[in-house]
Amino acid sequence: MKNLFRLSFLLIFLAFFSACSGTATSEQQIEEIETATEVTTVYLVRHAEKDTTDASNEDPELTEAGHARAEALRALLEGQEIDALYATKYMRTGQTLYPLASERNLEVVQYEGHDFEGLKARILQEHRGQTVVVAGHSNTLLPIIEAFGATKPFEEIADSQYRYLFKLTVRPDSTASVEVTEFGA
């Protein structure tokens, strides 16, 4: 009788232990499923108007109109949760994101301007399910859109065009789509 009691106790203990370890696995699986069902949003913007008075200056600052457009970007995204900001090494891209960075106390992370696949991989690895704003250039935004697998909305961005904000939506199955908004002056 004592052995039967011990055996029953042992079986109950093992069943309880198995159930607990199964719960941990289930919670982990639920977390992985939740992450896999989240949409990643990437806002892409060309740097705002730059000072072109000195043609030899390869890293000009924004003009007054450029600073106004950067502020317009901040206002446009005011209701959006932003998790990360990315800009190239040039002052104009960082200055375009400065009002957002300042308001939200976010660091502007530098990325290599022509490494489209690297940027995609970094965003999807570090910010999956989050919202990111990337400041780029007229000749880099459309290739970034294509790197994510979306169809570029037009063939090129003219050197005089600063008004586009691209909202790139990357679904959990890695398919992507893009919407275009115009903003600023």
CSV table of C-alpha atoms in Angstrom, one decimal:
chain,number,residue,atom,x,y,z
A,1,MET,CA,0.0,0.0,0.0
A,2,LYS,CA,2.9,2.4,0.9
A,3,ASN,CA,4.5,1.6,-2.5
A,4,LEU,CA,1.2,2.3,-4.3
A,5,PHE,CA,1.0,5.7,-2.5
A,6,ARG,CA,4.6,6.5,-3.4
A,7,LEU,CA,4.1,5.5,-7.0
A,8,SER,CA,0.9,7.7,-7.2
A,9,PHE,CA,2.7,10.6,-5.6
A,10,LEU,CA,5.6,10.2,-8.0
A,11,LEU,CA,3.3,10.1,-11.0
A,12,ILE,CA,1.4,13.2,-9.9
A,13,PHE,CA,4.7,15.0,-9.3
A,14,LEU,CA,6.0,14.0,-12.8
A,15,ALA,CA,2.7,15.1,-14.5
A,16,PHE,CA,2.8,18.4,-12.7
A,17,PHE,CA,6.5,18.9,-13.7
A,18,SER,CA,5.8,18.1,-17.3
A,19,ALA,CA,2.8,20.4,-17.4
A,20,CYS,CA,4.9,23.3,-16.0
A,21,SER,CA,7.7,22.8,-18.5
A,22,GLY,CA,5.0,22.6,-21.3
A,23,THR,CA,3.6,25.9,-20.1
A,24,ALA,CA,7.0,27.6,-20.5
A,25,THR,CA,7.3,26.3,-24.0
A,26,SER,CA,3.7,27.3,-24.8
A,27,GLU,CA,4.4,30.9,-23.6
A,28,GLN,CA,7.5,31.0,-25.7
A,29,GLN,CA,5.6,29.8,-28.7
A,30,ILE,CA,2.9,32.3,-28.1
A,31,GLU,CA,5.5,35.1,-28.0
A,32,GLU,CA,7.1,33.9,-31.2
A,33,ILE,CA,3.7,33.7,-32.9
A,34,GLU,CA,2.8,37.3,-31.7
A,35,THR,CA,6.2,38.6,-33.1
A,36,ALA,CA,5.6,36.8,-36.4
A,37,THR,CA,2.2,38.4,-36.8
A,38,GLU,CA,3.3,42.0,-36.3
A,39,VAL,CA,3.6,44.4,-39.1
A,40,THR,CA,6.8,46.5,-39.5
A,41,THR,CA,6.3,50.0,-40.7
A,42,VAL,CA,9.2,52.0,-42.3
A,43,TYR,CA,8.7,55.6,-43.2
A,44,LEU,CA,11.2,56.7,-45.9
A,45,VAL,CA,11.9,60.4,-46.5
A,46,ARG,CA,14.3,62.2,-48.6
A,47,HIS,CA,16.4,64.8,-46.7
A,48,ALA,CA,14.8,68.2,-46.7
A,49,GLU,CA,16.0,71.1,-48.8
A,50,LYS,CA,19.8,71.6,-48.7
A,51,ASP,CA,22.0,74.6,-49.2
A,52,THR,CA,23.2,74.5,-52.7
A,53,THR,CA,25.0,77.9,-52.8
A,54,ASP,CA,28.5,76.3,-52.6
A,55,ALA,CA,28.7,73.6,-55.3
A,56,SER,CA,31.9,72.2,-53.8
A,57,ASN,CA,30.4,71.5,-50.4
A,58,GLU,CA,29.6,67.8,-50.4
A,59,ASP,CA,27.9,67.9,-47.0
A,60,PRO,CA,25.7,71.0,-46.9
A,61,GLU,CA,23.3,71.8,-44.1
A,62,LEU,CA,19.6,72.4,-44.6
A,63,THR,CA,18.2,75.7,-45.7
A,64,GLU,CA,15.5,77.6,-43.8
A,65,ALA,CA,13.0,75.8,-46.0
A,66,GLY,CA,14.6,72.5,-45.2
A,67,HIS,CA,14.3,73.1,-41.5
A,68,ALA,CA,10.7,74.0,-42.0
A,69,ARG,CA,10.1,70.8,-43.9
A,70,ALA,CA,11.9,68.8,-41.1
A,71,GLU,CA,9.5,70.4,-38.6
A,72,ALA,CA,6.5,69.5,-41.0
A,73,LEU,CA,7.7,65.9,-40.9
A,74,ARG,CA,7.7,65.9,-37.1
A,75,ALA,CA,4.2,67.4,-37.1
A,76,LEU,CA,3.0,64.8,-39.6
A,77,LEU,CA,4.2,61.9,-37.6
A,78,GLU,CA,3.2,63.4,-34.2
A,79,GLY,CA,0.5,60.7,-33.5
A,80,GLN,CA,2.7,57.8,-34.7
A,81,GLU,CA,4.8,55.7,-32.3
A,82,ILE,CA,8.4,55.8,-33.6
A,83,ASP,CA,10.8,53.2,-32.3
A,84,ALA,CA,14.0,54.1,-34.3
A,85,LEU,CA,15.5,56.7,-36.6
A,86,TYR,CA,18.1,56.0,-39.3
A,87,ALA,CA,20.0,58.5,-41.4
A,88,THR,CA,23.1,58.4,-43.7
A,89,LYS,CA,26.4,60.1,-42.7
A,90,TYR,CA,25.4,63.4,-44.2
A,91,MET,CA,24.3,66.4,-42.1
A,92,ARG,CA,21.2,67.0,-44.2
A,93,THR,CA,19.7,63.6,-43.4
A,94,GLY,CA,20.4,63.9,-39.7
A,95,GLN,CA,19.0,67.4,-39.6
A,96,THR,CA,15.9,66.2,-41.3
A,97,LEU,CA,15.3,63.8,-38.5
A,98,TYR,CA,16.4,66.2,-35.7
A,99,PRO,CA,13.0,67.5,-34.7
A,100,LEU,CA,11.7,63.9,-34.4
A,101,ALA,CA,14.8,62.8,-32.5
A,102,SER,CA,14.7,65.8,-30.1
A,103,GLU,CA,11.0,65.5,-29.4
A,104,ARG,CA,11.1,61.7,-28.7
A,105,ASN,CA,14.5,61.5,-27.2
A,106,LEU,CA,15.7,59.1,-29.8
A,107,GLU,CA,19.2,58.6,-31.2
A,108,VAL,CA,19.6,58.9,-34.9
A,109,VAL,CA,21.4,55.7,-36.1
A,110,GLN,CA,23.8,56.0,-39.0
A,111,TYR,CA,23.5,53.5,-41.9
A,112,GLU,CA,25.4,53.1,-45.2
A,113,GLY,CA,23.4,54.9,-47.8
A,114,HIS,CA,23.8,52.4,-50.7
A,115,ASP,CA,23.6,49.2,-48.6
A,116,PHE,CA,19.9,48.7,-49.3
A,117,GLU,CA,19.9,45.0,-48.4
A,118,GLY,CA,21.9,45.6,-45.2
A,119,LEU,CA,19.5,48.3,-44.1
A,120,LYS,CA,16.5,46.0,-44.7
A,121,ALA,CA,18.2,43.1,-42.8
A,122,ARG,CA,19.0,45.4,-39.9
A,123,ILE,CA,15.5,46.9,-39.6
A,124,LEU,CA,13.8,43.5,-39.8
A,125,GLN,CA,16.2,42.0,-37.3
A,126,GLU,CA,16.3,44.8,-34.8
A,127,HIS,CA,12.9,46.4,-35.3
A,128,ARG,CA,10.5,43.8,-36.5
A,129,GLY,CA,6.9,44.8,-35.5
A,130,GLN,CA,8.0,48.3,-34.9
A,131,THR,CA,8.0,51.7,-36.7
A,132,VAL,CA,11.1,53.2,-38.1
A,133,VAL,CA,11.9,56.4,-39.9
A,134,VAL,CA,14.7,56.4,-42.5
A,135,ALA,CA,16.1,59.6,-44.1
A,136,GLY,CA,17.8,59.0,-47.4
A,137,HIS,CA,18.5,60.6,-50.8
A,138,SER,CA,16.7,61.1,-54.1
A,139,ASN,CA,18.8,58.2,-55.6
A,140,THR,CA,18.4,55.8,-52.6
A,141,LEU,CA,14.8,55.8,-51.5
A,142,LEU,CA,13.3,53.9,-54.4
A,143,PRO,CA,16.0,51.2,-54.3
A,144,ILE,CA,15.3,50.8,-50.5
A,145,ILE,CA,11.6,50.3,-51.3
A,146,GLU,CA,12.5,47.6,-53.9
A,147,ALA,CA,14.9,45.9,-51.4
A,148,PHE,CA,12.0,45.4,-49.1
A,149,GLY,CA,10.1,43.8,-52.0
A,150,ALA,CA,7.6,46.6,-52.7
A,151,THR,CA,7.0,48.1,-56.1
A,152,LYS,CA,8.5,51.5,-56.5
A,153,PRO,CA,5.7,54.0,-57.0
A,154,PHE,CA,7.5,55.9,-59.8
A,155,GLU,CA,10.7,55.7,-61.8
A,156,GLU,CA,12.7,58.4,-60.1
A,157,ILE,CA,12.7,61.2,-57.6
A,158,ALA,CA,13.9,64.4,-59.2
A,159,ASP,CA,16.7,66.3,-57.5
A,160,SER,CA,14.3,69.2,-56.9
A,161,GLN,CA,11.6,67.0,-55.1
A,162,TYR,CA,11.6,66.9,-51.3
A,163,ARG,CA,7.9,66.5,-50.6
A,164,TYR,CA,7.4,62.7,-50.6
A,165,LEU,CA,7.0,60.5,-47.5
A,166,PHE,CA,6.8,56.8,-48.3
A,167,LYS,CA,5.1,54.5,-45.9
A,168,LEU,CA,6.4,51.0,-46.4
A,169,THR,CA,4.4,48.2,-44.7
A,170,VAL,CA,6.2,44.9,-44.3
A,171,ARG,CA,3.8,42.1,-43.4
A,172,PRO,CA,4.8,39.0,-41.3
A,173,ASP,CA,5.1,37.0,-44.5
A,174,SER,CA,7.7,39.5,-45.7
A,175,THR,CA,5.5,40.9,-48.5
A,176,ALA,CA,5.6,44.7,-48.6
A,177,SER,CA,3.6,47.5,-50.0
A,178,VAL,CA,4.1,51.3,-50.2
A,179,GLU,CA,1.9,54.3,-49.9
A,180,VAL,CA,3.0,57.8,-50.9
A,181,THR,CA,2.1,61.0,-49.1
A,182,GLU,CA,3.2,64.6,-49.9
A,183,PHE,CA,4.1,66.9,-47.0
A,184,GLY,CA,5.6,70.3,-46.2
A,185,ALA,CA,5.7,73.5,-48.2
